[in-house]
Structure formats: structure tokens, C-alpha cells
Amino acid sequence: MDMQGSERIEAPVETVWLALNDPEILRQSIPGCESLEKTSDTHMTARVVLKIGPIKAKFEGAVELQNLNPPNSYTISGEGKGGLAGFAKGGADVTLTPEEGGATLLTYTVKAEVGGKIAQLGSRLIESTSKKLAGEFFSNFSAAVTAGDVQAEA
């Protein structure tokens, strides 16, 4: 499944970049995220609970940041296992572009793959759920960034 979109965030590129690399901001932004821990500058572990149609699953997995081009772009990739529910893996290319008025345009292209019981739900349900989750993430992320929750790295 492929998905792409963009979100205008009312903050400068540097602030949005810091937020994209802040585990606490990401944890708050990811729907159903119970934990997100940074294990290195480019690796994190996560635990997320999601409901896709009739299936509710707890995914545990790893996230890696690649192709880093601060503060303009990166690729985020990950894989999670949800026990009997199945697995999900994929990645997103994220690009930040300065906009007028000090805002940032965040564009993304996502490629994802699911397997197991989740895959049996059908591509329409998975795609609509994915779009809903992406919308929730970017709404939450934008709210956290514009609320001034972003802390400069020490």
C-alpha cells in the first residue's frame, strides 16, 4: 500500500525537524502509542495498540531513521509484530520545505505492508484506517509543535 500527503505546520523548519526527532513528541503524536524509546541517534523501539476493523492488536517493533539530511528530509522505516494479528512494516520519506510566514510544509510518501489476520481484512479497510491514523498523527504532531512542546537538543 502506498500513501502520500502533506501538512502545513505553523512553525519553522528547524523546530519541525527537532520534533520529528523527539521521542516524546512522536509518542504523543502516534495514535495508540504506549511507549517510544530512543535507543540510539537513529533507532527507537515502540509499542502501539491499534484497532483495525474487528481486530485489536498490540504491536512491538523497531524504528530506524535513515537518509538523514537535517533539517530537510529523512526516511523513517519500521517493523512491528502483533502476535496472532500479524505484522506491519514499511517506511516513509519525509521532506520539510519552508513556507511563507515562517511555516513548514511537511510532505510524506508512505509504503507499507501488512500480513497475517490483518491482511485478511481487505485493502479498503486497511487503506482507510491507515489514512485515518495518518490524519490523527499529523493533527497531534502539528498541535504539539505549535504548542511549543519542542525542546532544543542538549
Short mmCIF file of N, CA and C in Angstrom, two decimals:
data_model
loop_
_atom_site.label_atom_id
_atom_site.label_comp_id
_atom_site.label_asym_id
_atom_site.label_seq_id
_atom_site.Cartn_x
_atom_site.Cartn_y
_atom_site.Cartn_z
N MET A 1 0.84 -1.17 0.00
CA MET A 1 0.00 0.00 0.00
C MET A 1 0.89 1.24 0.00
N ASP A 2 0.54 2.18 -0.85
CA ASP A 2 1.25 3.45 -0.91
C ASP A 2 0.30 4.57 -0.56
N MET A 3 0.83 5.59 0.11
CA MET A 3 0.01 6.73 0.51
C MET A 3 0.92 7.95 0.55
N GLN A 4 0.38 9.09 0.13
CA GLN A 4 1.18 10.31 0.22
C GLN A 4 0.29 11.47 0.61
N GLY A 5 0.93 12.51 1.16
CA GLY A 5 0.18 13.67 1.57
C GLY A 5 1.11 14.76 2.06
N SER A 6 0.50 15.82 2.53
CA SER A 6 1.29 16.92 3.07
C SER A 6 0.50 17.61 4.18
N GLU A 7 1.22 18.31 5.02
CA GLU A 7 0.63 19.01 6.16
C GLU A 7 1.40 20.31 6.36
N ARG A 8 0.67 21.41 6.45
CA ARG A 8 1.30 22.71 6.76
C ARG A 8 1.35 22.85 8.27
N ILE A 9 2.54 23.10 8.79
CA ILE A 9 2.73 23.24 10.22
C ILE A 9 3.22 24.66 10.49
N GLU A 10 2.55 25.34 11.40
CA GLU A 10 2.86 26.75 11.69
C GLU A 10 4.07 26.86 12.63
N ALA A 11 5.22 26.44 12.10
CA ALA A 11 6.49 26.52 12.85
C ALA A 11 7.61 26.45 11.82
N PRO A 12 8.78 27.01 12.17
CA PRO A 12 9.91 26.96 11.24
C PRO A 12 10.44 25.54 11.04
N VAL A 13 11.11 25.32 9.91
CA VAL A 13 11.66 24.01 9.55
C VAL A 13 12.51 23.42 10.68
N GLU A 14 13.37 24.22 11.30
CA GLU A 14 14.26 23.71 12.34
C GLU A 14 13.47 23.15 13.53
N THR A 15 12.37 23.83 13.89
CA THR A 15 11.53 23.37 15.00
C THR A 15 10.83 22.06 14.65
N VAL A 16 10.31 21.98 13.42
CA VAL A 16 9.63 20.76 12.98
C VAL A 16 10.63 19.60 12.93
N TRP A 17 11.85 19.87 12.47
CA TRP A 17 12.90 18.83 12.42
C TRP A 17 13.18 18.29 13.82
N LEU A 18 13.35 19.20 14.78
CA LEU A 18 13.61 18.75 16.16
C LEU A 18 12.46 17.88 16.66
N ALA A 19 11.23 18.27 16.35
CA ALA A 19 10.06 17.50 16.80
C ALA A 19 10.02 16.12 16.16
N LEU A 20 10.41 16.03 14.88
CA LEU A 20 10.42 14.73 14.20
C LEU A 20 11.46 13.78 14.78
N ASN A 21 12.39 14.32 15.55
CA ASN A 21 13.44 13.51 16.15
C ASN A 21 13.29 13.41 17.67
N ASP A 22 12.18 13.89 18.20
CA ASP A 22 11.93 13.91 19.64
C ASP A 22 11.00 12.75 20.00
N PRO A 23 11.50 11.73 20.72
CA PRO A 23 10.66 10.57 21.03
C PRO A 23 9.39 10.91 21.79
N GLU A 24 9.43 11.91 22.66
CA GLU A 24 8.23 12.25 23.44
C GLU A 24 7.16 12.88 22.55
N ILE A 25 7.57 13.77 21.64
CA ILE A 25 6.61 14.37 20.70
C ILE A 25 6.02 13.27 19.81
N LEU A 26 6.87 12.39 19.31
CA LEU A 26 6.38 11.30 18.46
C LEU A 26 5.44 10.39 19.23
N ARG A 27 5.79 10.05 20.47
CA ARG A 27 4.92 9.18 21.29
C ARG A 27 3.55 9.80 21.45
N GLN A 28 3.51 11.10 21.73
CA GLN A 28 2.23 11.80 21.90
C GLN A 28 1.44 11.85 20.60
N SER A 29 2.14 11.85 19.47
CA SER A 29 1.50 12.04 18.18
C SER A 29 0.99 10.76 17.54
N ILE A 30 1.65 9.64 17.80
CA ILE A 30 1.29 8.36 17.18
C ILE A 30 0.04 7.79 17.86
N PRO A 31 -1.05 7.61 17.11
CA PRO A 31 -2.25 7.04 17.72
C PRO A 31 -1.98 5.67 18.32
N GLY A 32 -2.42 5.47 19.56
CA GLY A 32 -2.29 4.18 20.24
C GLY A 32 -0.90 3.87 20.76
N CYS A 33 0.03 4.84 20.70
CA CYS A 33 1.40 4.57 21.13
C CYS A 33 1.47 4.52 22.65
N GLU A 34 1.91 3.38 23.18
CA GLU A 34 2.07 3.22 24.63
C GLU A 34 3.48 3.60 25.07
N SER A 35 4.47 3.33 24.22
CA SER A 35 5.84 3.70 24.56
C SER A 35 6.65 3.88 23.29
N LEU A 36 7.64 4.77 23.38
CA LEU A 36 8.58 5.00 22.30
C LEU A 36 9.88 5.43 22.95
N GLU A 37 10.90 4.62 22.78
CA GLU A 37 12.17 4.89 23.44
C GLU A 37 13.28 4.96 22.42
N LYS A 38 14.10 5.99 22.55
CA LYS A 38 15.25 6.18 21.68
C LYS A 38 16.38 5.30 22.19
N THR A 39 16.89 4.40 21.34
CA THR A 39 17.98 3.52 21.75
C THR A 39 19.32 3.98 21.17
N SER A 40 19.29 4.86 20.16
CA SER A 40 20.48 5.49 19.60
C SER A 40 20.00 6.73 18.83
N ASP A 41 20.91 7.43 18.20
CA ASP A 41 20.51 8.62 17.43
C ASP A 41 19.59 8.28 16.27
N THR A 42 19.62 7.05 15.79
CA THR A 42 18.82 6.68 14.62
C THR A 42 17.88 5.50 14.86
N HIS A 43 17.82 4.97 16.08
CA HIS A 43 16.97 3.81 16.36
C HIS A 43 16.05 4.07 17.57
N MET A 44 14.83 3.54 17.47
CA MET A 44 13.86 3.62 18.56
C MET A 44 13.10 2.29 18.63
N THR A 45 12.58 2.00 19.80
CA THR A 45 11.68 0.86 19.95
C THR A 45 10.31 1.43 20.32
N ALA A 46 9.27 0.72 19.90
CA ALA A 46 7.92 1.24 20.13
C ALA A 46 6.96 0.11 20.48
N ARG A 47 5.89 0.50 21.21
CA ARG A 47 4.76 -0.39 21.49
C ARG A 47 3.49 0.40 21.20
N VAL A 48 2.69 -0.12 20.27
CA VAL A 48 1.48 0.59 19.82
C VAL A 48 0.31 -0.38 19.84
N VAL A 49 -0.84 0.08 20.34
CA VAL A 49 -2.07 -0.70 20.31
C VAL A 49 -3.01 -0.06 19.28
N LEU A 50 -3.43 -0.87 18.29
CA LEU A 50 -4.31 -0.38 17.23
C LEU A 50 -5.51 -1.28 17.06
N LYS A 51 -6.61 -0.67 16.63
CA LYS A 51 -7.81 -1.43 16.28
C LYS A 51 -8.04 -1.21 14.79
N ILE A 52 -7.99 -2.29 14.05
CA ILE A 52 -8.23 -2.24 12.61
C ILE A 52 -9.42 -3.13 12.34
N GLY A 53 -10.56 -2.52 12.06
CA GLY A 53 -11.79 -3.29 11.91
C GLY A 53 -12.08 -4.01 13.21
N PRO A 54 -12.35 -5.33 13.15
CA PRO A 54 -12.66 -6.09 14.37
C PRO A 54 -11.43 -6.54 15.14
N ILE A 55 -10.24 -6.28 14.61
CA ILE A 55 -9.02 -6.79 15.23
C ILE A 55 -8.31 -5.69 16.02
N LYS A 56 -8.06 -5.98 17.30
CA LYS A 56 -7.28 -5.09 18.13
C LYS A 56 -5.97 -5.81 18.42
N ALA A 57 -4.85 -5.11 18.14
CA ALA A 57 -3.57 -5.77 18.31
C ALA A 57 -2.56 -4.83 18.95
N LYS A 58 -1.64 -5.44 19.69
CA LYS A 58 -0.53 -4.71 20.29
C LYS A 58 0.71 -5.04 19.46
N PHE A 59 1.28 -4.01 18.86
CA PHE A 59 2.48 -4.19 18.04
C PHE A 59 3.71 -3.76 18.82
N GLU A 60 4.74 -4.57 18.74
CA GLU A 60 6.03 -4.21 19.32
C GLU A 60 7.01 -4.23 18.17
N GLY A 61 7.83 -3.18 18.10
CA GLY A 61 8.73 -3.15 16.97
C GLY A 61 9.84 -2.14 17.10
N ALA A 62 10.54 -1.98 15.99
CA ALA A 62 11.69 -1.09 15.95
C ALA A 62 11.51 -0.09 14.82
N VAL A 63 12.05 1.10 15.05
CA VAL A 63 12.00 2.19 14.08
C VAL A 63 13.43 2.64 13.82
N GLU A 64 13.74 2.91 12.56
CA GLU A 64 15.07 3.40 12.20
C GLU A 64 14.94 4.63 11.32
N LEU A 65 15.78 5.63 11.59
CA LEU A 65 15.86 6.84 10.77
C LEU A 65 17.03 6.66 9.82
N GLN A 66 16.78 6.89 8.52
CA GLN A 66 17.81 6.70 7.51
C GLN A 66 17.83 7.91 6.58
N ASN A 67 18.85 7.98 5.73
CA ASN A 67 18.96 9.04 4.72
C ASN A 67 18.79 10.42 5.34
N LEU A 68 19.38 10.62 6.50
CA LEU A 68 19.21 11.89 7.20
C LEU A 68 19.86 13.05 6.45
N ASN A 69 19.08 14.11 6.25
CA ASN A 69 19.53 15.34 5.60
C ASN A 69 18.98 16.51 6.41
N PRO A 70 19.50 16.71 7.65
CA PRO A 70 18.96 17.73 8.55
C PRO A 70 19.09 19.13 7.98
N PRO A 71 18.13 19.99 8.16
CA PRO A 71 16.77 19.76 8.67
C PRO A 71 15.75 19.60 7.55
N ASN A 72 16.17 19.00 6.42
CA ASN A 72 15.31 18.97 5.24
C ASN A 72 14.52 17.68 5.01
N SER A 73 15.14 16.53 5.31
CA SER A 73 14.44 15.28 4.98
C SER A 73 15.07 14.09 5.69
N TYR A 74 14.29 13.01 5.75
CA TYR A 74 14.78 11.71 6.20
C TYR A 74 13.80 10.63 5.80
N THR A 75 14.24 9.40 5.97
CA THR A 75 13.38 8.25 5.76
C THR A 75 13.22 7.58 7.12
N ILE A 76 11.99 7.28 7.48
CA ILE A 76 11.72 6.57 8.72
C ILE A 76 11.16 5.21 8.32
N SER A 77 11.77 4.15 8.83
CA SER A 77 11.29 2.81 8.50
C SER A 77 11.11 2.01 9.77
N GLY A 78 10.19 1.07 9.71
CA GLY A 78 9.94 0.29 10.90
C GLY A 78 9.23 -1.01 10.60
N GLU A 79 9.22 -1.85 11.62
CA GLU A 79 8.54 -3.13 11.52
C GLU A 79 7.99 -3.47 12.88
N GLY A 80 6.75 -3.92 12.91
CA GLY A 80 6.13 -4.30 14.17
C GLY A 80 5.45 -5.64 14.06
N LYS A 81 5.52 -6.40 15.15
CA LYS A 81 4.85 -7.70 15.19
C LYS A 81 3.69 -7.62 16.16
N GLY A 82 2.54 -8.12 15.73
CA GLY A 82 1.34 -8.06 16.54
C GLY A 82 0.84 -9.43 16.94
N GLY A 83 1.73 -10.38 17.13
CA GLY A 83 1.32 -11.72 17.55
C GLY A 83 0.43 -12.38 16.51
N LEU A 84 -0.68 -12.95 16.95
CA LEU A 84 -1.60 -13.64 16.04
C LEU A 84 -2.24 -12.70 15.03
N ALA A 85 -2.31 -11.40 15.35
CA ALA A 85 -2.93 -10.44 14.44
C ALA A 85 -2.10 -10.26 13.17
N GLY A 86 -0.79 -10.47 13.29
CA GLY A 86 0.05 -10.34 12.10
C GLY A 86 1.19 -9.36 12.30
N PHE A 87 1.61 -8.77 11.20
CA PHE A 87 2.73 -7.84 11.26
C PHE A 87 2.46 -6.65 10.35
N ALA A 88 3.20 -5.59 10.58
CA ALA A 88 3.16 -4.42 9.71
C ALA A 88 4.60 -3.94 9.56
N LYS A 89 4.95 -3.57 8.33
CA LYS A 89 6.27 -2.98 8.12
C LYS A 89 6.17 -1.98 6.99
N GLY A 90 7.06 -1.02 7.04
CA GLY A 90 7.02 -0.02 6.00
C GLY A 90 7.93 1.14 6.31
N GLY A 91 7.77 2.19 5.54
CA GLY A 91 8.61 3.35 5.73
C GLY A 91 7.96 4.57 5.11
N ALA A 92 8.53 5.72 5.46
CA ALA A 92 8.03 6.98 4.92
C ALA A 92 9.20 7.89 4.61
N ASP A 93 9.16 8.49 3.43
CA ASP A 93 10.10 9.55 3.09
C ASP A 93 9.43 10.86 3.49
N VAL A 94 10.11 11.63 4.33
CA VAL A 94 9.56 12.88 4.87
C VAL A 94 10.44 14.03 4.41
N THR A 95 9.81 15.07 3.87
CA THR A 95 10.54 16.25 3.41
C THR A 95 9.92 17.50 4.02
N LEU A 96 10.78 18.41 4.50
CA LEU A 96 10.34 19.67 5.08
C LEU A 96 10.75 20.82 4.15
N THR A 97 9.79 21.69 3.83
CA THR A 97 10.03 22.83 2.96
C THR A 97 9.55 24.09 3.64
N PRO A 98 10.41 25.14 3.71
CA PRO A 98 9.97 26.40 4.32
C PRO A 98 8.84 27.03 3.51
N GLU A 99 7.87 27.60 4.22
CA GLU A 99 6.75 28.29 3.59
C GLU A 99 6.75 29.75 4.06
N GLU A 100 5.97 30.57 3.39
CA GLU A 100 5.85 31.97 3.80
C GLU A 100 5.31 32.07 5.22
N GLY A 101 5.74 33.11 5.92
CA GLY A 101 5.23 33.35 7.27
C GLY A 101 5.89 32.47 8.32
N GLY A 102 7.00 31.82 8.00
CA GLY A 102 7.70 31.01 8.99
C GLY A 102 7.11 29.63 9.20
N ALA A 103 6.22 29.18 8.32
CA ALA A 103 5.61 27.86 8.44
C ALA A 103 6.45 26.84 7.68
N THR A 104 6.09 25.57 7.83
CA THR A 104 6.78 24.47 7.16
C THR A 104 5.75 23.58 6.47
N LEU A 105 6.06 23.19 5.24
CA LEU A 105 5.25 22.19 4.55
C LEU A 105 5.95 20.85 4.71
N LEU A 106 5.29 19.92 5.40
CA LEU A 106 5.81 18.57 5.59
C LEU A 106 5.12 17.68 4.56
N THR A 107 5.88 17.07 3.67
CA THR A 107 5.31 16.14 2.71
C THR A 107 5.83 14.74 3.01
N TYR A 108 5.01 13.75 2.74
CA TYR A 108 5.39 12.37 3.04
C TYR A 108 4.89 11.41 1.98
N THR A 109 5.66 10.36 1.77
CA THR A 109 5.27 9.25 0.92
C THR A 109 5.49 7.99 1.74
N VAL A 110 4.43 7.23 1.94
CA VAL A 110 4.47 6.05 2.79
C VAL A 110 4.31 4.79 1.94
N LYS A 111 5.11 3.79 2.25
CA LYS A 111 4.95 2.46 1.68
C LYS A 111 4.80 1.50 2.86
N ALA A 112 3.74 0.71 2.85
CA ALA A 112 3.50 -0.18 3.98
C ALA A 112 3.04 -1.55 3.48
N GLU A 113 3.28 -2.54 4.32
CA GLU A 113 2.90 -3.91 4.02
C GLU A 113 2.39 -4.54 5.31
N VAL A 114 1.29 -5.27 5.22
CA VAL A 114 0.77 -5.97 6.39
C VAL A 114 0.58 -7.44 6.05
N GLY A 115 0.64 -8.28 7.08
CA GLY A 115 0.46 -9.71 6.88
C GLY A 115 -0.28 -10.32 8.06
N GLY A 116 -0.70 -11.55 7.92
CA GLY A 116 -1.44 -12.22 8.99
C GLY A 116 -2.92 -11.91 8.93
N LYS A 117 -3.59 -12.00 10.08
CA LYS A 117 -5.04 -11.77 10.13
C LYS A 117 -5.42 -10.38 9.62
N ILE A 118 -4.56 -9.39 9.91
CA ILE A 118 -4.86 -8.02 9.47
C ILE A 118 -4.99 -7.97 7.95
N ALA A 119 -4.11 -8.67 7.24
CA ALA A 119 -4.13 -8.64 5.77
C ALA A 119 -5.43 -9.22 5.22
N GLN A 120 -6.08 -10.10 5.99
CA GLN A 120 -7.32 -10.72 5.54
C GLN A 120 -8.52 -9.77 5.61
N LEU A 121 -8.34 -8.60 6.24
CA LEU A 121 -9.44 -7.66 6.38
C LEU A 121 -9.78 -6.96 5.08
N GLY A 122 -8.87 -6.97 4.14
CA GLY A 122 -9.12 -6.34 2.86
C GLY A 122 -8.43 -4.99 2.75
N SER A 123 -8.02 -4.69 1.54
CA SER A 123 -7.21 -3.50 1.30
C SER A 123 -7.98 -2.20 1.55
N ARG A 124 -9.29 -2.17 1.28
CA ARG A 124 -10.04 -0.93 1.51
C ARG A 124 -10.07 -0.53 2.98
N LEU A 125 -10.32 -1.50 3.86
CA LEU A 125 -10.37 -1.22 5.30
C LEU A 125 -8.99 -0.82 5.80
N ILE A 126 -7.97 -1.52 5.36
CA ILE A 126 -6.61 -1.20 5.79
C ILE A 126 -6.21 0.19 5.30
N GLU A 127 -6.53 0.50 4.04
CA GLU A 127 -6.18 1.81 3.49
C GLU A 127 -6.93 2.94 4.20
N SER A 128 -8.23 2.76 4.44
CA SER A 128 -8.99 3.82 5.11
C SER A 128 -8.52 4.00 6.55
N THR A 129 -8.19 2.90 7.24
CA THR A 129 -7.66 3.00 8.60
C THR A 129 -6.30 3.69 8.59
N SER A 130 -5.47 3.37 7.62
CA SER A 130 -4.15 3.99 7.52
C SER A 130 -4.27 5.50 7.30
N LYS A 131 -5.18 5.90 6.43
CA LYS A 131 -5.38 7.34 6.18
C LYS A 131 -5.90 8.04 7.43
N LYS A 132 -6.80 7.39 8.16
CA LYS A 132 -7.32 7.97 9.40
C LYS A 132 -6.19 8.12 10.43
N LEU A 133 -5.37 7.09 10.58
CA LEU A 133 -4.26 7.14 11.53
C LEU A 133 -3.24 8.21 11.14
N ALA A 134 -2.96 8.33 9.84
CA ALA A 134 -2.02 9.37 9.39
C ALA A 134 -2.59 10.75 9.69
N GLY A 135 -3.89 10.94 9.45
CA GLY A 135 -4.53 12.22 9.76
C GLY A 135 -4.45 12.55 11.24
N GLU A 136 -4.69 11.55 12.10
CA GLU A 136 -4.59 11.75 13.55
C GLU A 136 -3.16 12.09 13.95
N PHE A 137 -2.18 11.37 13.37
CA PHE A 137 -0.78 11.63 13.70
C PHE A 137 -0.43 13.08 13.38
N PHE A 138 -0.72 13.53 12.17
CA PHE A 138 -0.31 14.87 11.77
C PHE A 138 -1.07 15.96 12.51
N SER A 139 -2.30 15.70 12.86
CA SER A 139 -3.06 16.65 13.68
C SER A 139 -2.42 16.77 15.07
N ASN A 140 -2.13 15.63 15.69
CA ASN A 140 -1.49 15.60 17.00
C ASN A 140 -0.09 16.23 16.94
N PHE A 141 0.67 15.88 15.90
CA PHE A 141 2.04 16.37 15.74
C PHE A 141 2.05 17.89 15.58
N SER A 142 1.18 18.38 14.72
CA SER A 142 1.10 19.83 14.48
C SER A 142 0.71 20.56 15.76
N ALA A 143 -0.23 20.00 16.51
CA ALA A 143 -0.66 20.63 17.78
C ALA A 143 0.49 20.67 18.78
N ALA A 144 1.27 19.59 18.88
CA ALA A 144 2.40 19.55 19.82
C ALA A 144 3.48 20.57 19.41
N VAL A 145 3.75 20.67 18.12
CA VAL A 145 4.78 21.59 17.64
C VAL A 145 4.36 23.03 17.86
N THR A 146 3.12 23.35 17.50
CA THR A 146 2.67 24.75 17.62
C THR A 146 2.38 25.13 19.07
N ALA A 147 2.23 24.15 19.96
CA ALA A 147 2.02 24.45 21.39
C ALA A 147 3.33 24.77 22.07
N GLY A 148 4.44 24.62 21.34
CA GLY A 148 5.74 24.95 21.91
C GLY A 148 6.33 23.83 22.77
N ASP A 149 5.91 22.58 22.50
CA ASP A 149 6.41 21.44 23.29
C ASP A 149 7.80 20.97 22.85
N VAL A 150 8.31 21.53 21.75
CA VAL A 150 9.59 21.09 21.21
C VAL A 150 10.73 21.67 22.01
N GLN A 151 11.63 20.82 22.45
CA GLN A 151 12.80 21.25 23.22
C GLN A 151 14.04 21.10 22.35
N ALA A 152 14.91 22.10 22.38
CA ALA A 152 16.17 22.01 21.66
C ALA A 152 17.01 20.90 22.27
N GLU A 153 17.75 20.19 21.42
CA GLU A 153 18.59 19.10 21.93
C GLU A 153 19.72 19.65 22.77
N ALA A 154 20.01 19.00 23.87
CA ALA A 154 21.05 19.48 24.78
C ALA A 154 22.43 19.19 24.26
#
